[in-house]
mmCIF file with all atom_site columns, C-alpha atoms in Angstrom:
data_model
loop_
_atom_site.group_PDB
_atom_site.id
_atom_site.type_symbol
_atom_site.label_atom_id
_atom_site.label_alt_id
_atom_site.label_comp_id
_atom_site.label_asym_id
_atom_site.label_entity_id
_atom_site.label_seq_id
_atom_site.pdbx_PDB_ins_code
_atom_site.Cartn_x
_atom_site.Cartn_y
_atom_site.Cartn_z
_atom_site.occupancy
_atom_site.B_iso_or_equiv
_atom_site.pdbx_formal_charge
_atom_site.auth_seq_id
_atom_site.auth_comp_id
_atom_site.auth_asym_id
_atom_site.auth_atom_id
_atom_site.pdbx_PDB_model_num
ATOM 1   C CA . UNK A 1 1   ? -23.777 -6.840  -24.675 1.00 82.00 ? 1   UNK A CA 1
ATOM 2   C CA . UNK A 1 2   ? -23.493 -5.819  -21.023 1.00 81.00 ? 2   UNK A CA 1
ATOM 3   C CA . UNK A 1 3   ? -26.511 -7.945  -20.015 1.00 81.00 ? 3   UNK A CA 1
ATOM 4   C CA . UNK A 1 4   ? -25.376 -10.929 -21.914 1.00 81.00 ? 4   UNK A CA 1
ATOM 5   C CA . UNK A 1 5   ? -21.879 -10.844 -20.205 1.00 78.00 ? 5   UNK A CA 1
ATOM 6   C CA . UNK A 1 6   ? -23.579 -10.591 -16.855 1.00 78.00 ? 6   UNK A CA 1
ATOM 7   C CA . UNK A 1 7   ? -24.992 -14.062 -17.706 1.00 78.00 ? 7   UNK A CA 1
ATOM 8   C CA . UNK A 1 8   ? -21.529 -15.655 -18.172 1.00 75.00 ? 8   UNK A CA 1
ATOM 9   C CA . UNK A 1 9   ? -20.737 -16.509 -14.280 1.00 71.00 ? 9   UNK A CA 1
ATOM 10  C CA . UNK A 1 10  ? -23.332 -19.110 -14.833 1.00 73.00 ? 10  UNK A CA 1
ATOM 11  C CA . UNK A 1 11  ? -20.981 -20.891 -17.079 1.00 74.00 ? 11  UNK A CA 1
ATOM 12  C CA . UNK A 1 12  ? -19.031 -21.634 -13.903 1.00 70.00 ? 12  UNK A CA 1
ATOM 13  C CA . UNK A 1 13  ? -21.709 -23.888 -12.663 1.00 71.00 ? 13  UNK A CA 1
ATOM 14  C CA . UNK A 1 14  ? -21.100 -26.214 -15.523 1.00 74.00 ? 14  UNK A CA 1
ATOM 15  C CA . UNK A 1 15  ? -17.388 -25.685 -15.779 1.00 73.00 ? 15  UNK A CA 1
ATOM 16  C CA . UNK A 1 16  ? -15.700 -24.335 -12.604 1.00 71.00 ? 16  UNK A CA 1
ATOM 17  C CA . UNK A 1 17  ? -13.250 -21.426 -13.276 1.00 69.00 ? 17  UNK A CA 1
ATOM 18  C CA . UNK A 1 18  ? -14.222 -21.016 -17.188 1.00 68.00 ? 18  UNK A CA 1
ATOM 19  C CA . UNK A 1 19  ? -15.227 -17.373 -16.329 1.00 64.00 ? 19  UNK A CA 1
ATOM 20  C CA . UNK A 1 20  ? -13.773 -14.857 -14.147 1.00 63.00 ? 20  UNK A CA 1
ATOM 21  C CA . UNK A 1 21  ? -16.111 -11.876 -13.654 1.00 55.00 ? 21  UNK A CA 1
ATOM 22  C CA . UNK A 1 22  ? -13.217 -9.768  -12.227 1.00 59.00 ? 22  UNK A CA 1
ATOM 23  C CA . UNK A 1 23  ? -11.502 -10.023 -15.474 1.00 55.00 ? 23  UNK A CA 1
ATOM 24  C CA . UNK A 1 24  ? -9.295  -12.045 -17.699 1.00 54.00 ? 24  UNK A CA 1
ATOM 25  C CA . UNK A 1 25  ? -7.194  -10.052 -19.929 1.00 48.00 ? 25  UNK A CA 1
ATOM 26  C CA . UNK A 1 26  ? -7.424  -12.835 -22.523 1.00 52.00 ? 26  UNK A CA 1
ATOM 27  C CA . UNK A 1 27  ? -11.228 -13.048 -22.513 1.00 61.00 ? 27  UNK A CA 1
ATOM 28  C CA . UNK A 1 28  ? -12.515 -11.422 -25.793 1.00 64.00 ? 28  UNK A CA 1
ATOM 29  C CA . UNK A 1 29  ? -15.937 -10.107 -24.385 1.00 66.00 ? 29  UNK A CA 1
ATOM 30  C CA . UNK A 1 30  ? -14.177 -8.270  -21.253 1.00 64.00 ? 30  UNK A CA 1
ATOM 31  C CA . UNK A 1 31  ? -14.260 -4.962  -22.799 1.00 67.00 ? 31  UNK A CA 1
ATOM 32  C CA . UNK A 1 32  ? -18.094 -4.856  -22.862 1.00 71.00 ? 32  UNK A CA 1
ATOM 33  C CA . UNK A 1 33  ? -18.419 -5.905  -19.110 1.00 72.00 ? 33  UNK A CA 1
ATOM 34  C CA . UNK A 1 34  ? -17.618 -4.351  -15.953 1.00 74.00 ? 34  UNK A CA 1
ATOM 35  C CA . UNK A 1 35  ? -19.093 -1.488  -13.604 1.00 78.00 ? 35  UNK A CA 1
ATOM 36  C CA . UNK A 1 36  ? -19.358 0.867   -16.659 1.00 80.00 ? 36  UNK A CA 1
ATOM 37  C CA . UNK A 1 37  ? -22.653 -0.855  -17.658 1.00 83.00 ? 37  UNK A CA 1
ATOM 38  C CA . UNK A 1 38  ? -24.262 0.280   -14.622 1.00 84.00 ? 38  UNK A CA 1
ATOM 39  C CA . UNK A 1 39  ? -23.931 3.906   -16.045 1.00 84.00 ? 39  UNK A CA 1
ATOM 40  C CA . UNK A 1 40  ? -25.284 2.978   -19.176 1.00 85.00 ? 40  UNK A CA 1
ATOM 41  C CA . UNK A 1 41  ? -28.102 1.027   -17.229 1.00 85.00 ? 41  UNK A CA 1
ATOM 42  C CA . UNK A 1 42  ? -28.675 4.709   -14.949 1.00 83.00 ? 42  UNK A CA 1
ATOM 43  C CA . UNK A 1 43  ? -29.006 6.685   -18.013 1.00 86.00 ? 43  UNK A CA 1
ATOM 44  C CA . UNK A 1 44  ? -31.244 4.199   -19.934 1.00 86.00 ? 44  UNK A CA 1
ATOM 45  C CA . UNK A 1 45  ? -33.666 4.019   -16.824 1.00 83.00 ? 45  UNK A CA 1
ATOM 46  C CA . UNK A 1 46  ? -33.582 7.961   -16.400 1.00 81.00 ? 46  UNK A CA 1
ATOM 47  C CA . UNK A 1 47  ? -34.405 8.602   -20.211 1.00 85.00 ? 47  UNK A CA 1
ATOM 48  C CA . UNK A 1 48  ? -37.094 5.826   -20.821 1.00 82.00 ? 48  UNK A CA 1
ATOM 49  C CA . UNK A 1 49  ? -38.847 5.936   -17.362 1.00 75.00 ? 49  UNK A CA 1
ATOM 50  C CA . UNK A 1 50  ? -41.817 3.418   -17.400 1.00 71.00 ? 50  UNK A CA 1
ATOM 51  C CA . UNK A 1 51  ? -45.187 3.997   -15.774 1.00 73.00 ? 51  UNK A CA 1
ATOM 52  C CA . UNK A 1 52  ? -45.955 1.001   -13.878 1.00 73.00 ? 52  UNK A CA 1
ATOM 53  C CA . UNK A 1 53  ? -49.390 0.100   -12.473 1.00 76.00 ? 53  UNK A CA 1
ATOM 54  C CA . UNK A 1 54  ? -49.540 -0.591  -8.761  1.00 80.00 ? 54  UNK A CA 1
ATOM 55  C CA . UNK A 1 55  ? -50.407 -4.385  -9.153  1.00 83.00 ? 55  UNK A CA 1
ATOM 56  C CA . UNK A 1 56  ? -47.640 -4.827  -11.777 1.00 77.00 ? 56  UNK A CA 1
ATOM 57  C CA . UNK A 1 57  ? -45.113 -3.093  -9.333  1.00 80.00 ? 57  UNK A CA 1
ATOM 58  C CA . UNK A 1 58  ? -46.177 -5.417  -6.705  1.00 85.00 ? 58  UNK A CA 1
ATOM 59  C CA . UNK A 1 59  ? -45.776 -8.439  -8.739  1.00 84.00 ? 59  UNK A CA 1
ATOM 60  C CA . UNK A 1 60  ? -42.575 -7.349  -9.717  1.00 80.00 ? 60  UNK A CA 1
ATOM 61  C CA . UNK A 1 61  ? -41.379 -7.016  -6.315  1.00 84.00 ? 61  UNK A CA 1
ATOM 62  C CA . UNK A 1 62  ? -42.772 -10.152 -5.229  1.00 89.00 ? 62  UNK A CA 1
ATOM 63  C CA . UNK A 1 63  ? -41.013 -11.960 -7.949  1.00 86.00 ? 63  UNK A CA 1
ATOM 64  C CA . UNK A 1 64  ? -37.721 -10.303 -6.854  1.00 86.00 ? 64  UNK A CA 1
ATOM 65  C CA . UNK A 1 65  ? -38.340 -11.548 -3.391  1.00 87.00 ? 65  UNK A CA 1
ATOM 66  C CA . UNK A 1 66  ? -39.211 -15.191 -4.446  1.00 90.00 ? 66  UNK A CA 1
ATOM 67  C CA . UNK A 1 67  ? -35.997 -15.083 -6.854  1.00 86.00 ? 67  UNK A CA 1
ATOM 68  C CA . UNK A 1 68  ? -33.817 -13.804 -3.809  1.00 83.00 ? 68  UNK A CA 1
ATOM 69  C CA . UNK A 1 69  ? -35.341 -16.501 -1.549  1.00 86.00 ? 69  UNK A CA 1
ATOM 70  C CA . UNK A 1 70  ? -34.663 -19.335 -4.218  1.00 87.00 ? 70  UNK A CA 1
ATOM 71  C CA . UNK A 1 71  ? -30.863 -18.291 -4.557  1.00 82.00 ? 71  UNK A CA 1
ATOM 72  C CA . UNK A 1 72  ? -30.691 -18.155 -0.594  1.00 80.00 ? 72  UNK A CA 1
ATOM 73  C CA . UNK A 1 73  ? -31.804 -21.426 -0.419  1.00 84.00 ? 73  UNK A CA 1
ATOM 74  C CA . UNK A 1 74  ? -29.639 -22.725 -3.387  1.00 81.00 ? 74  UNK A CA 1
ATOM 75  C CA . UNK A 1 75  ? -26.682 -21.209 -1.682  1.00 78.00 ? 75  UNK A CA 1
ATOM 76  C CA . UNK A 1 76  ? -27.188 -21.793 1.888   1.00 78.00 ? 76  UNK A CA 1
ATOM 77  C CA . UNK A 1 77  ? -28.827 -25.149 2.309   1.00 81.00 ? 77  UNK A CA 1
ATOM 78  C CA . UNK A 1 78  ? -28.220 -27.019 -1.027  1.00 80.00 ? 78  UNK A CA 1
ATOM 79  C CA . UNK A 1 79  ? -24.757 -25.548 -1.696  1.00 77.00 ? 79  UNK A CA 1
ATOM 80  C CA . UNK A 1 80  ? -25.491 -25.671 -5.445  1.00 77.00 ? 80  UNK A CA 1
ATOM 81  C CA . UNK A 1 81  ? -24.280 -21.907 -6.084  1.00 73.00 ? 81  UNK A CA 1
ATOM 82  C CA . UNK A 1 82  ? -20.600 -21.074 -5.669  1.00 69.00 ? 82  UNK A CA 1
ATOM 83  C CA . UNK A 1 83  ? -19.824 -18.631 -2.535  1.00 64.00 ? 83  UNK A CA 1
ATOM 84  C CA . UNK A 1 84  ? -19.241 -15.593 -4.680  1.00 64.00 ? 84  UNK A CA 1
ATOM 85  C CA . UNK A 1 85  ? -22.030 -15.869 -7.118  1.00 67.00 ? 85  UNK A CA 1
ATOM 86  C CA . UNK A 1 86  ? -24.892 -14.308 -5.277  1.00 68.00 ? 86  UNK A CA 1
ATOM 87  C CA . UNK A 1 87  ? -22.789 -11.281 -4.067  1.00 68.00 ? 87  UNK A CA 1
ATOM 88  C CA . UNK A 1 88  ? -20.852 -10.587 -7.278  1.00 72.00 ? 88  UNK A CA 1
ATOM 89  C CA . UNK A 1 89  ? -21.434 -7.082  -8.432  1.00 74.00 ? 89  UNK A CA 1
ATOM 90  C CA . UNK A 1 90  ? -21.103 -7.991  -12.323 1.00 74.00 ? 90  UNK A CA 1
ATOM 91  C CA . UNK A 1 91  ? -23.387 -10.633 -12.168 1.00 77.00 ? 91  UNK A CA 1
ATOM 92  C CA . UNK A 1 92  ? -26.960 -10.571 -13.359 1.00 80.00 ? 92  UNK A CA 1
ATOM 93  C CA . UNK A 1 93  ? -28.383 -11.055 -9.885  1.00 81.00 ? 93  UNK A CA 1
ATOM 94  C CA . UNK A 1 94  ? -26.840 -7.588  -9.056  1.00 82.00 ? 94  UNK A CA 1
ATOM 95  C CA . UNK A 1 95  ? -28.467 -5.864  -12.052 1.00 84.00 ? 95  UNK A CA 1
ATOM 96  C CA . UNK A 1 96  ? -31.707 -7.294  -11.428 1.00 84.00 ? 96  UNK A CA 1
ATOM 97  C CA . UNK A 1 97  ? -31.449 -5.870  -7.674  1.00 84.00 ? 97  UNK A CA 1
ATOM 98  C CA . UNK A 1 98  ? -30.490 -2.508  -9.280  1.00 84.00 ? 98  UNK A CA 1
ATOM 99  C CA . UNK A 1 99  ? -33.027 -2.135  -11.420 1.00 83.00 ? 99  UNK A CA 1
ATOM 100 C CA . UNK A 1 100 ? -35.548 -3.082  -8.740  1.00 83.00 ? 100 UNK A CA 1
ATOM 101 C CA . UNK A 1 101 ? -34.211 -0.607  -6.287  1.00 81.00 ? 101 UNK A CA 1
ATOM 102 C CA . UNK A 1 102 ? -34.288 2.115   -8.915  1.00 81.00 ? 102 UNK A CA 1
ATOM 103 C CA . UNK A 1 103 ? -37.946 0.920   -9.675  1.00 80.00 ? 103 UNK A CA 1
ATOM 104 C CA . UNK A 1 104 ? -39.353 1.105   -6.267  1.00 79.00 ? 104 UNK A CA 1
ATOM 105 C CA . UNK A 1 105 ? -37.654 4.766   -5.544  1.00 75.00 ? 105 UNK A CA 1
ATOM 106 C CA . UNK A 1 106 ? -39.121 5.883   -8.996  1.00 75.00 ? 106 UNK A CA 1
ATOM 107 C CA . UNK A 1 107 ? -42.707 4.311   -8.226  1.00 77.00 ? 107 UNK A CA 1
ATOM 108 C CA . UNK A 1 108 ? -42.585 5.390   -4.423  1.00 74.00 ? 108 UNK A CA 1
ATOM 109 C CA . UNK A 1 109 ? -41.401 9.205   -5.393  1.00 70.00 ? 109 UNK A CA 1
ATOM 110 C CA . UNK A 1 110 ? -44.777 9.780   -7.464  1.00 72.00 ? 110 UNK A CA 1
ATOM 111 C CA . UNK A 1 111 ? -46.701 9.237   -4.045  1.00 73.00 ? 111 UNK A CA 1
ATOM 112 C CA . UNK A 1 112 ? -44.805 10.488  -1.403  1.00 74.00 ? 112 UNK A CA 1
ATOM 113 C CA . UNK A 1 113 ? -43.877 14.121  -2.113  1.00 75.00 ? 113 UNK A CA 1
ATOM 114 C CA . UNK A 1 114 ? -42.687 14.714  1.414   1.00 75.00 ? 114 UNK A CA 1
ATOM 115 C CA . UNK A 1 115 ? -39.726 12.527  0.871   1.00 73.00 ? 115 UNK A CA 1
ATOM 116 C CA . UNK A 1 116 ? -38.705 14.208  -2.703  1.00 78.00 ? 116 UNK A CA 1
ATOM 117 C CA . UNK A 1 117 ? -36.422 16.963  -0.572  1.00 85.00 ? 117 UNK A CA 1
ATOM 118 C CA . UNK A 1 118 ? -34.690 13.925  1.260   1.00 83.00 ? 118 UNK A CA 1
ATOM 119 C CA . UNK A 1 119 ? -33.991 12.119  -2.125  1.00 79.00 ? 119 UNK A CA 1
ATOM 120 C CA . UNK A 1 120 ? -32.940 15.382  -3.709  1.00 84.00 ? 120 UNK A CA 1
ATOM 121 C CA . UNK A 1 121 ? -30.453 15.830  -0.648  1.00 87.00 ? 121 UNK A CA 1
ATOM 122 C CA . UNK A 1 122 ? -29.015 12.162  -0.926  1.00 86.00 ? 122 UNK A CA 1
ATOM 123 C CA . UNK A 1 123 ? -28.645 12.362  -4.626  1.00 85.00 ? 123 UNK A CA 1
ATOM 124 C CA . UNK A 1 124 ? -26.634 15.587  -4.507  1.00 88.00 ? 124 UNK A CA 1
ATOM 125 C CA . UNK A 1 125 ? -24.012 13.831  -2.279  1.00 90.00 ? 125 UNK A CA 1
ATOM 126 C CA . UNK A 1 126 ? -23.839 10.540  -3.996  1.00 88.00 ? 126 UNK A CA 1
ATOM 127 C CA . UNK A 1 127 ? -20.857 10.713  -5.979  1.00 86.00 ? 127 UNK A CA 1
ATOM 128 C CA . UNK A 1 128 ? -19.186 11.699  -2.773  1.00 88.00 ? 128 UNK A CA 1
ATOM 129 C CA . UNK A 1 129 ? -20.924 8.669   -1.160  1.00 91.00 ? 129 UNK A CA 1
ATOM 130 C CA . UNK A 1 130 ? -19.720 6.390   -3.899  1.00 89.00 ? 130 UNK A CA 1
ATOM 131 C CA . UNK A 1 131 ? -16.151 7.538   -3.644  1.00 88.00 ? 131 UNK A CA 1
ATOM 132 C CA . UNK A 1 132 ? -15.993 7.264   0.359   1.00 91.00 ? 132 UNK A CA 1
ATOM 133 C CA . UNK A 1 133 ? -18.013 4.349   0.833   1.00 92.00 ? 133 UNK A CA 1
ATOM 134 C CA . UNK A 1 134 ? -15.035 1.807   0.580   1.00 93.00 ? 134 UNK A CA 1
ATOM 135 C CA . UNK A 1 135 ? -12.947 3.450   3.210   1.00 94.00 ? 135 UNK A CA 1
ATOM 136 C CA . UNK A 1 136 ? -15.985 3.751   5.531   1.00 95.00 ? 136 UNK A CA 1
ATOM 137 C CA . UNK A 1 137 ? -16.806 0.048   5.043   1.00 94.00 ? 137 UNK A CA 1
ATOM 138 C CA . UNK A 1 138 ? -13.119 -0.931  5.454   1.00 93.00 ? 138 UNK A CA 1
ATOM 139 C CA . UNK A 1 139 ? -12.303 1.207   8.551   1.00 94.00 ? 139 UNK A CA 1
ATOM 140 C CA . UNK A 1 140 ? -15.515 1.591   10.233  1.00 92.00 ? 140 UNK A CA 1
ATOM 141 C CA . UNK A 1 141 ? -18.223 -0.436  9.291   1.00 92.00 ? 141 UNK A CA 1
ATOM 142 C CA . UNK A 1 142 ? -16.462 -3.798  8.929   1.00 91.00 ? 142 UNK A CA 1
ATOM 143 C CA . UNK A 1 143 ? -14.490 -3.838  12.259  1.00 93.00 ? 143 UNK A CA 1
ATOM 144 C CA . UNK A 1 144 ? -17.688 -2.729  14.021  1.00 92.00 ? 144 UNK A CA 1
ATOM 145 C CA . UNK A 1 145 ? -20.004 -5.320  12.515  1.00 91.00 ? 145 UNK A CA 1
ATOM 146 C CA . UNK A 1 146 ? -17.287 -7.951  13.108  1.00 91.00 ? 146 UNK A CA 1
ATOM 147 C CA . UNK A 1 147 ? -17.027 -7.324  16.664  1.00 93.00 ? 147 UNK A CA 1
ATOM 148 C CA . UNK A 1 148 ? -20.798 -7.700  17.112  1.00 91.00 ? 148 UNK A CA 1
ATOM 149 C CA . UNK A 1 149 ? -20.650 -11.087 15.365  1.00 86.00 ? 149 UNK A CA 1
ATOM 150 C CA . UNK A 1 150 ? -24.137 -10.756 13.885  1.00 87.00 ? 150 UNK A CA 1
ATOM 151 C CA . UNK A 1 151 ? -25.365 -13.411 11.558  1.00 85.00 ? 151 UNK A CA 1
ATOM 152 C CA . UNK A 1 152 ? -25.359 -12.299 7.828   1.00 83.00 ? 152 UNK A CA 1
ATOM 153 C CA . UNK A 1 153 ? -29.164 -11.420 7.529   1.00 83.00 ? 153 UNK A CA 1
ATOM 154 C CA . UNK A 1 154 ? -28.647 -8.892  9.981   1.00 88.00 ? 154 UNK A CA 1
ATOM 155 C CA . UNK A 1 155 ? -25.264 -7.815  9.751   1.00 89.00 ? 155 UNK A CA 1
ATOM 156 C CA . UNK A 1 156 ? -25.578 -6.993  5.944   1.00 88.00 ? 156 UNK A CA 1
ATOM 157 C CA . UNK A 1 157 ? -28.445 -4.447  6.398   1.00 90.00 ? 157 UNK A CA 1
ATOM 158 C CA . UNK A 1 158 ? -26.926 -2.950  9.381   1.00 94.00 ? 158 UNK A CA 1
ATOM 159 C CA . UNK A 1 159 ? -23.773 -2.506  7.633   1.00 94.00 ? 159 UNK A CA 1
ATOM 160 C CA . UNK A 1 160 ? -25.242 -0.754  4.529   1.00 93.00 ? 160 UNK A CA 1
ATOM 161 C CA . UNK A 1 161 ? -27.384 1.585   6.787   1.00 94.00 ? 161 UNK A CA 1
ATOM 162 C CA . UNK A 1 162 ? -24.070 2.512   8.979   1.00 95.00 ? 162 UNK A CA 1
ATOM 163 C CA . UNK A 1 163 ? -22.016 2.980   5.926   1.00 96.00 ? 163 UNK A CA 1
ATOM 164 C CA . UNK A 1 164 ? -24.512 4.951   4.182   1.00 94.00 ? 164 UNK A CA 1
ATOM 165 C CA . UNK A 1 165 ? -24.981 7.323   7.259   1.00 95.00 ? 165 UNK A CA 1
ATOM 166 C CA . UNK A 1 166 ? -21.255 7.667   7.767   1.00 95.00 ? 166 UNK A CA 1
ATOM 167 C CA . UNK A 1 167 ? -20.568 8.681   4.242   1.00 95.00 ? 167 UNK A CA 1
ATOM 168 C CA . UNK A 1 168 ? -23.355 11.226  4.235   1.00 95.00 ? 168 UNK A CA 1
ATOM 169 C CA . UNK A 1 169 ? -22.438 12.767  7.261   1.00 95.00 ? 169 UNK A CA 1
ATOM 170 C CA . UNK A 1 170 ? -18.594 13.054  6.182   1.00 94.00 ? 170 UNK A CA 1
ATOM 171 C CA . UNK A 1 171 ? -19.644 14.335  2.556   1.00 93.00 ? 171 UNK A CA 1
ATOM 172 C CA . UNK A 1 172 ? -22.022 16.782  4.127   1.00 93.00 ? 172 UNK A CA 1
ATOM 173 C CA . UNK A 1 173 ? -19.391 18.035  6.691   1.00 93.00 ? 173 UNK A CA 1
ATOM 174 C CA . UNK A 1 174 ? -16.731 18.232  3.876   1.00 92.00 ? 174 UNK A CA 1
ATOM 175 C CA . UNK A 1 175 ? -19.481 20.464  1.641   1.00 91.00 ? 175 UNK A CA 1
ATOM 176 C CA . UNK A 1 176 ? -18.728 23.349  4.622   1.00 92.00 ? 176 UNK A CA 1
ATOM 177 C CA . UNK A 1 177 ? -15.014 23.610  3.786   1.00 90.00 ? 177 UNK A CA 1
ATOM 178 C CA . UNK A 1 178 ? -13.914 26.241  1.463   1.00 89.00 ? 178 UNK A CA 1
ATOM 179 C CA . UNK A 1 179 ? -13.728 25.150  -2.010  1.00 86.00 ? 179 UNK A CA 1
ATOM 180 C CA . UNK A 1 180 ? -15.257 21.864  -1.286  1.00 84.00 ? 180 UNK A CA 1
ATOM 181 C CA . UNK A 1 181 ? -16.920 21.709  -4.740  1.00 81.00 ? 181 UNK A CA 1
ATOM 182 C CA . UNK A 1 182 ? -13.404 20.574  -6.033  1.00 81.00 ? 182 UNK A CA 1
ATOM 183 C CA . UNK A 1 183 ? -13.398 17.844  -3.225  1.00 78.00 ? 183 UNK A CA 1
ATOM 184 C CA . UNK A 1 184 ? -16.948 16.391  -3.376  1.00 77.00 ? 184 UNK A CA 1
ATOM 185 C CA . UNK A 1 185 ? -18.263 17.866  -6.536  1.00 75.00 ? 185 UNK A CA 1
ATOM 186 C CA . UNK A 1 186 ? -21.234 19.940  -5.043  1.00 74.00 ? 186 UNK A CA 1
#
């Protein structure tokens, strides 16, 4: 149901304003949509890990890259897609990206055992990073990136890296406080 609902923003291409992915309290399927689906997706991907061959993995990554390029062209040059369509966290595009990132990390972790402790350390702090990232974006990263006046293709990755590093450092520092497990969950 969640995957089906993630395709509903496409109806706005036919009839603008038909479906609001942020939620209309009168829409009957909104109980099945939302961010809760990402938790279900994560549980599913963790429980039913698939072994992917190298050629199939590279083919899937290339397909996602080409798909992203197509969406970029449709949005930026042809102006076919609405402004928030590509960046909407509850649209099927975001689900494809989350699945791809998870698969890349899962695939790469099999071959790079030296990186395993880094992923373990980051995953221990992921809940705190999730809770604090919006504050870091709003008060630190966004003003900093706005002052640099970079184009979006450079600003967005830079913003992601700075936000992640600031969040990780702040959560790591919080873990040194007494009774920090009640604050950050570690």
